[in-house]
Amino acid sequence: MALPEGRLVPWKGYAERLAHGTEEGNTLCCSHSWSVWRCEIWTEGLFSLLFWALGFLESSVGRAEERFLIDWTDERILFHGSGQLGYSSNAWNHFFEQPGGDPPKLKEKLGECQEAGRLKIVVRFGPPWFQKFGEFRGADEGDGPFREIKGGRLDEATAELGRQAVRRWVRVRPAILHRAEEWLNEHSEGGRRLAVHLRRTDKLEQCRSNDLPLPEILSQILAFCRSLECSSVLLCTDDATMKKELWRQLHLVGLETYTFDALLSIGGPSHKDENLDRRRNAEDVLVEVLLMSRCHALLSTSGSWRVQQC
């Protein structure tokens, strides 16, 4: 775990940084207490941090008197971007609306709530405060140095809990949704489509069962397409070399295969490549996830399961 180091965050300008990138909403009253989770985790990518945020938010279910905000303003977050290229200071606001919708006049209201004693900002995470949502289920097998992590195939009950949490808290920004819809409109042919997600690079060490040989990957894709009556594939992976070669081989066997042109690093995990625009990479990955959610079913390196259409 990357644990916070003791350092002060200046209050002056904090409200502006937290609110940067939000849009005017109408769902939040200043009479509520506000709880902010400030993320100070500097080694993990977009979806790991999203699942930490979901852990915080799910631990808060039932506290109707509170409203919640996510703070990804720490510039050491791998995909933060440090204000370059016009990116929002709060990286959360680049990808998602704040939980419950963007608060109206957030900058002014934060000051009012702070003065009234109704503002709480915490950086803590992990036991005993809250767990990462899902606790790595379905992601890692938990052997070797990672034996405390419990992975394995997701069952339907666990998957449904995840769907409910996402529906409760996560609203993707319209600009990112628009990118996904544009791609879908341009690639509407192909009938029923199987989403194939291959997580490799740094996950080959953490989850060795991800290191599947190419012939086995091809065999599984073809078998699932036959059994699910899918006539095309959407191929998503963090391994740029694998993506190119697998696309070629799938076409050789006559299976229509689509890819999204995500910005990827060559030879390593993109979210740790300092020479890459990692905010753009994170956005592309989110678009890919939206596209996969619109496919008939999902086949992943850690198992397979049907997903509901959005």
PDB file of C-alpha atoms in Angstrom:
ATOM      1  CA  MET A   1       0.000   0.000   0.000  1.00  0.00           C
ATOM      2  CA  ALA A   2       1.163   3.520  -0.713  1.00  0.00           C
ATOM      3  CA  LEU A   3       0.616   5.247   2.620  1.00  0.00           C
ATOM      4  CA  PRO A   4       0.212   9.022   2.962  1.00  0.00           C
ATOM      5  CA  GLU A   5       3.205  10.929   4.188  1.00  0.00           C
ATOM      6  CA  GLY A   6       2.593  13.765   6.623  1.00  0.00           C
ATOM      7  CA  ARG A   7       2.389  17.015   4.684  1.00  0.00           C
ATOM      8  CA  LEU A   8       0.156  20.049   4.754  1.00  0.00           C
ATOM      9  CA  VAL A   9      -2.173  20.964   1.914  1.00  0.00           C
ATOM     10  CA  PRO A  10      -2.785  24.719   1.828  1.00  0.00           C
ATOM     11  CA  TRP A  11      -6.404  25.729   2.358  1.00  0.00           C
ATOM     12  CA  LYS A  12      -5.949  28.824   0.198  1.00  0.00           C
ATOM     13  CA  GLY A  13      -7.079  27.848  -3.291  1.00  0.00           C
ATOM     14  CA  TYR A  14      -8.140  24.364  -2.196  1.00  0.00           C
ATOM     15  CA  ALA A  15     -11.832  24.925  -2.985  1.00  0.00           C
ATOM     16  CA  GLU A  16     -10.916  26.164  -6.467  1.00  0.00           C
ATOM     17  CA  ARG A  17      -8.758  23.099  -7.121  1.00  0.00           C
ATOM     18  CA  LEU A  18     -11.428  20.724  -5.822  1.00  0.00           C
ATOM     19  CA  ALA A  19     -14.171  22.327  -7.915  1.00  0.00           C
ATOM     20  CA  HIS A  20     -12.119  22.744 -11.102  1.00  0.00           C
ATOM     21  CA  GLY A  21     -13.831  20.877 -13.924  1.00  0.00           C
ATOM     22  CA  THR A  22     -17.256  20.584 -12.292  1.00  0.00           C
ATOM     23  CA  GLU A  23     -20.410  21.847 -13.938  1.00  0.00           C
ATOM     24  CA  GLU A  24     -23.243  23.704 -12.284  1.00  0.00           C
ATOM     25  CA  GLY A  25     -25.618  21.262 -10.592  1.00  0.00           C
ATOM     26  CA  ASN A  26     -28.677  21.676  -8.422  1.00  0.00           C
ATOM     27  CA  THR A  27     -28.644  18.685  -6.097  1.00  0.00           C
ATOM     28  CA  LEU A  28     -26.697  19.797  -3.031  1.00  0.00           C
ATOM     29  CA  CYS A  29     -27.897  22.027  -0.183  1.00  0.00           C
ATOM     30  CA  CYS A  30     -25.353  23.842   1.973  1.00  0.00           C
ATOM     31  CA  SER A  31     -27.230  22.762   5.104  1.00  0.00           C
ATOM     32  CA  HIS A  32     -25.809  19.244   4.700  1.00  0.00           C
ATOM     33  CA  SER A  33     -22.504  18.143   6.168  1.00  0.00           C
ATOM     34  CA  TRP A  34     -19.889  17.433   3.534  1.00  0.00           C
ATOM     35  CA  SER A  35     -17.314  14.642   3.635  1.00  0.00           C
ATOM     36  CA  VAL A  36     -14.351  14.777   1.275  1.00  0.00           C
ATOM     37  CA  TRP A  37     -12.018  11.856   0.616  1.00  0.00           C
ATOM     38  CA  ARG A  38      -8.647  13.157  -0.503  1.00  0.00           C
ATOM     39  CA  CYS A  39      -6.754  10.469  -2.411  1.00  0.00           C
ATOM     40  CA  GLU A  40      -3.049  10.265  -1.615  1.00  0.00           C
ATOM     41  CA  ILE A  41      -2.312   6.980  -3.392  1.00  0.00           C
ATOM     42  CA  TRP A  42       0.513   7.445  -5.870  1.00  0.00           C
ATOM     43  CA  THR A  43       1.185   4.027  -7.390  1.00  0.00           C
ATOM     44  CA  GLU A  44      -2.155   2.946  -8.860  1.00  0.00           C
ATOM     45  CA  GLY A  45      -4.087   3.595 -12.045  1.00  0.00           C
ATOM     46  CA  LEU A  46      -7.565   4.906 -12.805  1.00  0.00           C
ATOM     47  CA  PHE A  47      -9.696   1.901 -11.914  1.00  0.00           C
ATOM     48  CA  SER A  48      -7.760   1.056  -8.768  1.00  0.00           C
ATOM     49  CA  LEU A  49      -8.386   4.596  -7.529  1.00  0.00           C
ATOM     50  CA  LEU A  50     -12.025   4.428  -8.644  1.00  0.00           C
ATOM     51  CA  PHE A  51     -12.472   1.277  -6.560  1.00  0.00           C
ATOM     52  CA  TRP A  52     -10.852   2.968  -3.550  1.00  0.00           C
ATOM     53  CA  ALA A  53     -13.306   5.849  -4.001  1.00  0.00           C
ATOM     54  CA  LEU A  54     -16.181   3.359  -4.238  1.00  0.00           C
ATOM     55  CA  GLY A  55     -14.962   1.768  -1.002  1.00  0.00           C
ATOM     56  CA  PHE A  56     -15.178   5.158   0.703  1.00  0.00           C
ATOM     57  CA  LEU A  57     -18.596   5.919  -0.758  1.00  0.00           C
ATOM     58  CA  GLU A  58     -20.096   2.493  -0.039  1.00  0.00           C
ATOM     59  CA  SER A  59     -18.920   2.727   3.576  1.00  0.00           C
ATOM     60  CA  SER A  60     -20.968   5.935   3.789  1.00  0.00           C
ATOM     61  CA  VAL A  61     -24.292   4.466   2.600  1.00  0.00           C
ATOM     62  CA  GLY A  62     -27.053   5.329   5.039  1.00  0.00           C
ATOM     63  CA  ARG A  63     -25.611   8.635   6.205  1.00  0.00           C
ATOM     64  CA  ALA A  64     -28.385  10.685   4.634  1.00  0.00           C
ATOM     65  CA  GLU A  65     -27.299  13.892   6.375  1.00  0.00           C
ATOM     66  CA  GLU A  66     -23.969  13.902   4.513  1.00  0.00           C
ATOM     67  CA  ARG A  67     -22.916  14.612   0.951  1.00  0.00           C
ATOM     68  CA  PHE A  68     -19.662  13.320  -0.482  1.00  0.00           C
ATOM     69  CA  LEU A  69     -16.901  14.678  -2.664  1.00  0.00           C
ATOM     70  CA  ILE A  70     -13.846  12.964  -4.151  1.00  0.00           C
ATOM     71  CA  ASP A  71     -10.535  14.825  -4.187  1.00  0.00           C
ATOM     72  CA  TRP A  72      -8.004  13.701  -6.803  1.00  0.00           C
ATOM     73  CA  THR A  73      -6.084  16.999  -6.735  1.00  0.00           C
ATOM     74  CA  ASP A  74      -2.793  15.507  -5.526  1.00  0.00           C
ATOM     75  CA  GLU A  75      -0.386  16.007  -8.427  1.00  0.00           C
ATOM     76  CA  ARG A  76       1.469  12.803  -7.567  1.00  0.00           C
ATOM     77  CA  ILE A  77      -1.492  10.708  -8.743  1.00  0.00           C
ATOM     78  CA  LEU A  78      -0.039   8.871 -11.736  1.00  0.00           C
ATOM     79  CA  PHE A  79      -2.542  10.150 -14.308  1.00  0.00           C
ATOM     80  CA  HIS A  80      -3.052  13.591 -12.768  1.00  0.00           C
ATOM     81  CA  GLY A  81      -1.298  15.591 -15.486  1.00  0.00           C
ATOM     82  CA  SER A  82      -0.242  18.429 -13.145  1.00  0.00           C
ATOM     83  CA  GLY A  83      -2.455  21.002 -14.828  1.00  0.00           C
ATOM     84  CA  GLN A  84      -0.933  20.545 -18.282  1.00  0.00           C
ATOM     85  CA  LEU A  85      -2.933  20.719 -21.494  1.00  0.00           C
ATOM     86  CA  GLY A  86      -5.823  22.392 -19.693  1.00  0.00           C
ATOM     87  CA  TYR A  87      -6.612  19.374 -17.549  1.00  0.00           C
ATOM     88  CA  SER A  88      -8.761  19.950 -14.479  1.00  0.00           C
ATOM     89  CA  SER A  89      -6.887  20.277 -11.180  1.00  0.00           C
ATOM     90  CA  ASN A  90      -9.169  17.627  -9.676  1.00  0.00           C
ATOM     91  CA  ALA A  91      -8.621  14.600 -11.896  1.00  0.00           C
ATOM     92  CA  TRP A  92     -11.861  13.006 -10.644  1.00  0.00           C
ATOM     93  CA  ASN A  93     -13.790  15.839 -12.305  1.00  0.00           C
ATOM     94  CA  HIS A  94     -12.177  15.013 -15.657  1.00  0.00           C
ATOM     95  CA  PHE A  95     -13.786  11.569 -15.706  1.00  0.00           C
ATOM     96  CA  PHE A  96     -16.828  11.664 -13.420  1.00  0.00           C
ATOM     97  CA  GLU A  97     -19.403  13.922 -11.857  1.00  0.00           C
ATOM     98  CA  GLN A  98     -19.089  14.297  -8.127  1.00  0.00           C
ATOM     99  CA  PRO A  99     -21.224  11.741  -6.210  1.00  0.00           C
ATOM    100  CA  GLY A 100     -24.832  12.845  -6.303  1.00  0.00           C
ATOM    101  CA  GLY A 101     -24.131  15.392  -9.033  1.00  0.00           C
ATOM    102  CA  ASP A 102     -21.910  18.452  -9.233  1.00  0.00           C
ATOM    103  CA  PRO A 103     -22.738  20.823  -6.373  1.00  0.00           C
ATOM    104  CA  PRO A 104     -23.880  24.350  -7.313  1.00  0.00           C
ATOM    105  CA  LYS A 105     -21.354  27.073  -6.507  1.00  0.00           C
ATOM    106  CA  LEU A 106     -19.054  24.511  -4.937  1.00  0.00           C
ATOM    107  CA  LYS A 107     -16.214  26.934  -4.246  1.00  0.00           C
ATOM    108  CA  GLU A 108     -18.401  29.288  -2.207  1.00  0.00           C
ATOM    109  CA  LYS A 109     -20.262  26.526  -0.380  1.00  0.00           C
ATOM    110  CA  LEU A 110     -17.061  24.806   0.784  1.00  0.00           C
ATOM    111  CA  GLY A 111     -16.004  27.939   2.627  1.00  0.00           C
ATOM    112  CA  GLU A 112     -19.429  28.305   4.212  1.00  0.00           C
ATOM    113  CA  CYS A 113     -19.482  24.691   5.382  1.00  0.00           C
ATOM    114  CA  GLN A 114     -15.942  24.926   6.730  1.00  0.00           C
ATOM    115  CA  GLU A 115     -16.833  27.981   8.807  1.00  0.00           C
ATOM    116  CA  ALA A 116     -20.014  26.269  10.074  1.00  0.00           C
ATOM    117  CA  GLY A 117     -18.107  23.136  11.089  1.00  0.00           C
ATOM    118  CA  ARG A 118     -19.881  20.941   8.532  1.00  0.00           C
ATOM    119  CA  LEU A 119     -16.851  20.065   6.405  1.00  0.00           C
ATOM    120  CA  LYS A 120     -14.736  16.938   6.989  1.00  0.00           C
ATOM    121  CA  ILE A 121     -11.732  16.082   4.833  1.00  0.00           C
ATOM    122  CA  VAL A 122      -9.909  12.776   5.319  1.00  0.00           C
ATOM    123  CA  VAL A 123      -6.960  11.093   3.601  1.00  0.00           C
ATOM    124  CA  ARG A 124      -7.174   7.737   5.378  1.00  0.00           C
ATOM    125  CA  PHE A 125      -7.924   4.535   3.510  1.00  0.00           C
ATOM    126  CA  GLY A 126      -7.768   0.808   4.073  1.00  0.00           C
ATOM    127  CA  PRO A 127      -8.547  -1.088   7.287  1.00  0.00           C
ATOM    128  CA  PRO A 128      -9.971  -0.185   9.726  1.00  0.00           C
ATOM    129  CA  TRP A 129     -11.598   2.754   7.922  1.00  0.00           C
ATOM    130  CA  PHE A 130     -12.782   1.286   4.634  1.00  0.00           C
ATOM    131  CA  GLN A 131     -11.763  -1.405   2.164  1.00  0.00           C
ATOM    132  CA  LYS A 132     -11.060  -1.102  -1.508  1.00  0.00           C
ATOM    133  CA  PHE A 133     -14.396  -1.986  -3.084  1.00  0.00           C
ATOM    134  CA  GLY A 134     -14.437  -5.649  -4.068  1.00  0.00           C
ATOM    135  CA  GLU A 135     -11.149  -6.321  -2.268  1.00  0.00           C
ATOM    136  CA  PHE A 136      -9.488  -7.391  -5.544  1.00  0.00           C
ATOM    137  CA  ARG A 137     -12.048 -10.116  -6.269  1.00  0.00           C
ATOM    138  CA  GLY A 138     -11.754 -11.285  -9.836  1.00  0.00           C
ATOM    139  CA  ALA A 139      -8.472  -9.432 -10.362  1.00  0.00           C
ATOM    140  CA  ASP A 140      -5.654 -11.354  -8.691  1.00  0.00           C
ATOM    141  CA  GLU A 141      -5.041 -14.916  -7.638  1.00  0.00           C
ATOM    142  CA  GLY A 142      -3.174 -14.065  -4.450  1.00  0.00           C
ATOM    143  CA  ASP A 143      -0.030 -16.187  -4.685  1.00  0.00           C
ATOM    144  CA  GLY A 144       3.630 -15.449  -3.983  1.00  0.00           C
ATOM    145  CA  PRO A 145       4.238 -11.968  -2.530  1.00  0.00           C
ATOM    146  CA  PHE A 146       0.576 -11.092  -3.188  1.00  0.00           C
ATOM    147  CA  ARG A 147      -0.894 -14.028  -1.227  1.00  0.00           C
ATOM    148  CA  GLU A 148      -3.061 -11.713   0.907  1.00  0.00           C
ATOM    149  CA  ILE A 149      -4.997 -10.691  -2.196  1.00  0.00           C
ATOM    150  CA  LYS A 150      -7.996 -12.918  -2.858  1.00  0.00           C
ATOM    151  CA  GLY A 151      -8.844 -13.211  -6.528  1.00  0.00           C
ATOM    152  CA  GLY A 152     -10.656 -15.706  -8.667  1.00  0.00           C
ATOM    153  CA  ARG A 153     -13.732 -15.678 -10.840  1.00  0.00           C
ATOM    154  CA  LEU A 154     -16.576 -13.338  -9.929  1.00  0.00           C
ATOM    155  CA  ASP A 155     -19.880 -14.958  -9.096  1.00  0.00           C
ATOM    156  CA  GLU A 156     -23.140 -13.344 -10.185  1.00  0.00           C
ATOM    157  CA  ALA A 157     -23.966 -12.027  -6.703  1.00  0.00           C
ATOM    158  CA  THR A 158     -20.617 -10.209  -6.462  1.00  0.00           C
ATOM    159  CA  ALA A 159     -20.986  -8.815  -9.964  1.00  0.00           C
ATOM    160  CA  GLU A 160     -24.458  -7.491  -9.135  1.00  0.00           C
ATOM    161  CA  LEU A 161     -23.152  -5.747  -6.011  1.00  0.00           C
ATOM    162  CA  GLY A 162     -20.612  -4.043  -8.232  1.00  0.00           C
ATOM    163  CA  ARG A 163     -23.276  -2.940 -10.710  1.00  0.00           C
ATOM    164  CA  GLN A 164     -25.354  -1.492  -7.887  1.00  0.00           C
ATOM    165  CA  ALA A 165     -22.418   0.471  -6.453  1.00  0.00           C
ATOM    166  CA  VAL A 166     -21.527   1.917  -9.841  1.00  0.00           C
ATOM    167  CA  ARG A 167     -25.141   2.885 -10.530  1.00  0.00           C
ATOM    168  CA  ARG A 168     -25.342   4.532  -7.106  1.00  0.00           C
ATOM    169  CA  TRP A 169     -22.220   6.702  -7.356  1.00  0.00           C
ATOM    170  CA  VAL A 170     -20.638   6.871 -10.813  1.00  0.00           C
ATOM    171  CA  ARG A 171     -21.686   9.298 -13.536  1.00  0.00           C
ATOM    172  CA  VAL A 172     -19.286   9.529 -16.475  1.00  0.00           C
ATOM    173  CA  ARG A 173     -18.718  12.973 -17.980  1.00  0.00           C
ATOM    174  CA  PRO A 174     -20.746  13.647 -21.163  1.00  0.00           C
ATOM    175  CA  ALA A 175     -17.624  14.326 -23.251  1.00  0.00           C
ATOM    176  CA  ILE A 176     -16.294  10.831 -22.533  1.00  0.00           C
ATOM    177  CA  LEU A 177     -19.684   9.227 -23.132  1.00  0.00           C
ATOM    178  CA  HIS A 178     -19.769  11.080 -26.451  1.00  0.00           C
ATOM    179  CA  ARG A 179     -16.443   9.536 -27.497  1.00  0.00           C
ATOM    180  CA  ALA A 180     -17.846   6.073 -26.827  1.00  0.00           C
ATOM    181  CA  GLU A 181     -21.092   6.772 -28.691  1.00  0.00           C
ATOM    182  CA  GLU A 182     -19.160   8.134 -31.687  1.00  0.00           C
ATOM    183  CA  TRP A 183     -17.114   4.950 -31.919  1.00  0.00           C
ATOM    184  CA  LEU A 184     -20.206   2.763 -31.592  1.00  0.00           C
ATOM    185  CA  ASN A 185     -21.991   4.704 -34.320  1.00  0.00           C
ATOM    186  CA  GLU A 186     -18.999   4.246 -36.641  1.00  0.00           C
ATOM    187  CA  HIS A 187     -18.706   0.520 -35.859  1.00  0.00           C
ATOM    188  CA  SER A 188     -22.334  -0.539 -35.606  1.00  0.00           C
ATOM    189  CA  GLU A 189     -21.907  -3.516 -37.946  1.00  0.00           C
ATOM    190  CA  GLY A 190     -20.820  -6.952 -36.770  1.00  0.00           C
ATOM    191  CA  GLY A 191     -23.889  -8.316 -34.982  1.00  0.00           C
ATOM    192  CA  ARG A 192     -23.437  -9.761 -31.494  1.00  0.00           C
ATOM    193  CA  ARG A 193     -20.006  -8.776 -30.228  1.00  0.00           C
ATOM    194  CA  LEU A 194     -17.750 -10.455 -27.665  1.00  0.00           C
ATOM    195  CA  ALA A 195     -15.606  -8.092 -25.583  1.00  0.00           C
ATOM    196  CA  VAL A 196     -12.150  -9.552 -24.908  1.00  0.00           C
ATOM    197  CA  HIS A 197     -10.043  -7.947 -22.185  1.00  0.00           C
ATOM    198  CA  LEU A 198      -6.433  -9.086 -21.681  1.00  0.00           C
ATOM    199  CA  ARG A 199      -4.719  -7.485 -18.668  1.00  0.00           C
ATOM    200  CA  ARG A 200      -0.984  -7.970 -18.901  1.00  0.00           C
ATOM    201  CA  THR A 201       2.142  -5.747 -18.369  1.00  0.00           C
ATOM    202  CA  ASP A 202       2.548  -5.295 -14.589  1.00  0.00           C
ATOM    203  CA  LYS A 203      -0.312  -7.738 -13.851  1.00  0.00           C
ATOM    204  CA  LEU A 204       1.730 -10.636 -15.252  1.00  0.00           C
ATOM    205  CA  GLU A 205       3.733 -10.567 -12.028  1.00  0.00           C
ATOM    206  CA  GLN A 206       0.799 -10.016  -9.704  1.00  0.00           C
ATOM    207  CA  CYS A 207      -1.506 -12.518 -11.414  1.00  0.00           C
ATOM    208  CA  ARG A 208       0.545 -15.117 -13.255  1.00  0.00           C
ATOM    209  CA  SER A 209      -2.503 -16.842 -14.715  1.00  0.00           C
ATOM    210  CA  ASN A 210      -2.845 -13.783 -16.975  1.00  0.00           C
ATOM    211  CA  ASP A 211       0.249 -14.963 -18.873  1.00  0.00           C
ATOM    212  CA  LEU A 212      -1.656 -17.098 -21.351  1.00  0.00           C
ATOM    213  CA  PRO A 213       0.011 -18.302 -24.566  1.00  0.00           C
ATOM    214  CA  LEU A 214      -1.385 -16.822 -27.759  1.00  0.00           C
ATOM    215  CA  PRO A 215      -2.787 -20.136 -29.130  1.00  0.00           C
ATOM    216  CA  GLU A 216      -4.807 -20.632 -25.924  1.00  0.00           C
ATOM    217  CA  ILE A 217      -6.153 -17.070 -26.115  1.00  0.00           C
ATOM    218  CA  LEU A 218      -7.208 -17.635 -29.721  1.00  0.00           C
ATOM    219  CA  SER A 219      -8.836 -20.945 -28.839  1.00  0.00           C
ATOM    220  CA  GLN A 220     -10.860 -19.438 -25.980  1.00  0.00           C
ATOM    221  CA  ILE A 221     -12.030 -16.479 -28.061  1.00  0.00           C
ATOM    222  CA  LEU A 222     -13.215 -18.745 -30.868  1.00  0.00           C
ATOM    223  CA  ALA A 223     -14.922 -21.140 -28.444  1.00  0.00           C
ATOM    224  CA  PHE A 224     -16.810 -18.365 -26.684  1.00  0.00           C
ATOM    225  CA  CYS A 225     -17.841 -16.752 -29.966  1.00  0.00           C
ATOM    226  CA  ARG A 226     -19.304 -20.082 -31.091  1.00  0.00           C
ATOM    227  CA  SER A 227     -21.099 -20.818 -27.828  1.00  0.00           C
ATOM    228  CA  LEU A 228     -22.505 -17.293 -27.452  1.00  0.00           C
ATOM    229  CA  GLU A 229     -23.221 -16.848 -31.179  1.00  0.00           C
ATOM    230  CA  CYS A 230     -21.019 -13.761 -31.397  1.00  0.00           C
ATOM    231  CA  SER A 231     -19.900 -12.835 -34.902  1.00  0.00           C
ATOM    232  CA  SER A 232     -17.294 -10.211 -33.977  1.00  0.00           C
ATOM    233  CA  VAL A 233     -14.833  -9.256 -31.238  1.00  0.00           C
ATOM    234  CA  LEU A 234     -13.902  -6.020 -29.496  1.00  0.00           C
ATOM    235  CA  LEU A 235     -10.289  -6.531 -28.390  1.00  0.00           C
ATOM    236  CA  CYS A 236      -8.950  -4.486 -25.453  1.00  0.00           C
ATOM    237  CA  THR A 237      -5.563  -4.930 -23.772  1.00  0.00           C
ATOM    238  CA  ASP A 238      -2.810  -2.875 -22.126  1.00  0.00           C
ATOM    239  CA  ASP A 239      -0.190  -4.799 -24.143  1.00  0.00           C
ATOM    240  CA  ALA A 240       0.273  -2.905 -27.415  1.00  0.00           C
ATOM    241  CA  THR A 241       2.357  -5.671 -29.052  1.00  0.00           C
ATOM    242  CA  MET A 242      -0.144  -8.374 -28.084  1.00  0.00           C
ATOM    243  CA  LYS A 243      -3.012  -6.207 -29.352  1.00  0.00           C
ATOM    244  CA  LYS A 244      -1.468  -5.891 -32.815  1.00  0.00           C
ATOM    245  CA  GLU A 245      -0.546  -9.567 -33.168  1.00  0.00           C
ATOM    246  CA  LEU A 246      -3.827 -10.926 -31.807  1.00  0.00           C
ATOM    247  CA  TRP A 247      -5.808  -8.620 -34.098  1.00  0.00           C
ATOM    248  CA  ARG A 248      -3.828 -10.013 -37.056  1.00  0.00           C
ATOM    249  CA  GLN A 249      -4.362 -13.648 -36.086  1.00  0.00           C
ATOM    250  CA  LEU A 250      -8.074 -13.227 -35.425  1.00  0.00           C
ATOM    251  CA  HIS A 251      -8.474 -11.771 -38.890  1.00  0.00           C
ATOM    252  CA  LEU A 252      -6.496 -14.683 -40.350  1.00  0.00           C
ATOM    253  CA  VAL A 253      -9.068 -17.117 -38.949  1.00  0.00           C
ATOM    254  CA  GLY A 254     -11.885 -14.991 -40.374  1.00  0.00           C
ATOM    255  CA  LEU A 255     -13.245 -13.403 -37.199  1.00  0.00           C
ATOM    256  CA  GLU A 256     -14.176  -9.725 -37.542  1.00  0.00           C
ATOM    257  CA  THR A 257     -12.178  -7.912 -34.857  1.00  0.00           C
ATOM    258  CA  TYR A 258     -12.396  -4.302 -33.707  1.00  0.00           C
ATOM    259  CA  THR A 259     -10.061  -2.255 -31.522  1.00  0.00           C
ATOM    260  CA  PHE A 260     -10.231   1.208 -30.013  1.00  0.00           C
ATOM    261  CA  ASP A 261      -7.174   3.367 -30.670  1.00  0.00           C
ATOM    262  CA  ALA A 262      -6.181   3.783 -27.012  1.00  0.00           C
ATOM    263  CA  LEU A 263      -2.937   5.526 -26.162  1.00  0.00           C
ATOM    264  CA  LEU A 264      -0.624   2.792 -24.856  1.00  0.00           C
ATOM    265  CA  SER A 265       2.964   2.473 -23.752  1.00  0.00           C
ATOM    266  CA  ILE A 266       5.271   0.011 -25.508  1.00  0.00           C
ATOM    267  CA  GLY A 267       6.661  -2.710 -23.280  1.00  0.00           C
ATOM    268  CA  GLY A 268       5.278  -1.661 -19.902  1.00  0.00           C
ATOM    269  CA  PRO A 269       2.254  -0.418 -17.933  1.00  0.00           C
ATOM    270  CA  SER A 270       0.966   2.816 -19.459  1.00  0.00           C
ATOM    271  CA  HIS A 271      -0.144   4.342 -16.140  1.00  0.00           C
ATOM    272  CA  LYS A 272       3.499   4.260 -14.971  1.00  0.00           C
ATOM    273  CA  ASP A 273       5.094   5.630 -18.171  1.00  0.00           C
ATOM    274  CA  GLU A 274       6.194   9.196 -17.429  1.00  0.00           C
ATOM    275  CA  ASN A 275       6.778   9.850 -21.143  1.00  0.00           C
ATOM    276  CA  LEU A 276       3.118   9.189 -21.921  1.00  0.00           C
ATOM    277  CA  ASP A 277       0.134  11.511 -21.531  1.00  0.00           C
ATOM    278  CA  ARG A 278      -1.265   9.357 -18.739  1.00  0.00           C
ATOM    279  CA  ARG A 279      -4.453  11.396 -18.310  1.00  0.00           C
ATOM    280  CA  ARG A 280      -5.230  10.726 -21.981  1.00  0.00           C
ATOM    281  CA  ASN A 281      -4.386   7.040 -21.517  1.00  0.00           C
ATOM    282  CA  ALA A 282      -6.752   6.840 -18.514  1.00  0.00           C
ATOM    283  CA  GLU A 283      -9.546   8.479 -20.497  1.00  0.00           C
ATOM    284  CA  ASP A 284      -9.022   6.065 -23.392  1.00  0.00           C
ATOM    285  CA  VAL A 285      -9.190   3.118 -20.991  1.00  0.00           C
ATOM    286  CA  LEU A 286     -12.477   4.428 -19.584  1.00  0.00           C
ATOM    287  CA  VAL A 287     -13.864   4.729 -23.120  1.00  0.00           C
ATOM    288  CA  GLU A 288     -12.844   1.116 -23.764  1.00  0.00           C
ATOM    289  CA  VAL A 289     -14.686  -0.015 -20.638  1.00  0.00           C
ATOM    290  CA  LEU A 290     -17.813   1.816 -21.825  1.00  0.00           C
ATOM    291  CA  LEU A 291     -17.507   0.089 -25.198  1.00  0.00           C
ATOM    292  CA  MET A 292     -17.075  -3.336 -23.580  1.00  0.00           C
ATOM    293  CA  SER A 293     -20.191  -2.738 -21.491  1.00  0.00           C
ATOM    294  CA  ARG A 294     -22.187  -2.462 -24.710  1.00  0.00           C
ATOM    295  CA  CYS A 295     -21.028  -5.855 -25.993  1.00  0.00           C
ATOM    296  CA  HIS A 296     -23.038  -9.062 -25.607  1.00  0.00           C
ATOM    297  CA  ALA A 297     -20.557 -10.709 -23.224  1.00  0.00           C
ATOM    298  CA  LEU A 298     -17.099 -10.301 -21.734  1.00  0.00           C
ATOM    299  CA  LEU A 299     -14.163 -12.718 -21.798  1.00  0.00           C
ATOM    300  CA  SER A 300     -11.274 -11.691 -19.562  1.00  0.00           C
ATOM    301  CA  THR A 301      -7.924 -13.140 -18.520  1.00  0.00           C
ATOM    302  CA  SER A 302      -9.319 -13.868 -15.032  1.00  0.00           C
ATOM    303  CA  GLY A 303     -12.412 -15.748 -16.145  1.00  0.00           C
ATOM    304  CA  SER A 304     -15.554 -15.006 -18.104  1.00  0.00           C
ATOM    305  CA  TRP A 305     -19.071 -13.839 -17.417  1.00  0.00           C
ATOM    306  CA  ARG A 306     -21.975 -12.222 -19.215  1.00  0.00           C
ATOM    307  CA  VAL A 307     -22.535  -8.547 -18.659  1.00  0.00           C
ATOM    308  CA  GLN A 308     -25.787  -6.664 -18.886  1.00  0.00           C
ATOM    309  CA  GLN A 309     -26.142  -4.288 -21.791  1.00  0.00           C
ATOM    310  CA  CYS A 310     -26.167  -0.621 -20.773  1.00  0.00           C
TER     311      CYS A 310
END
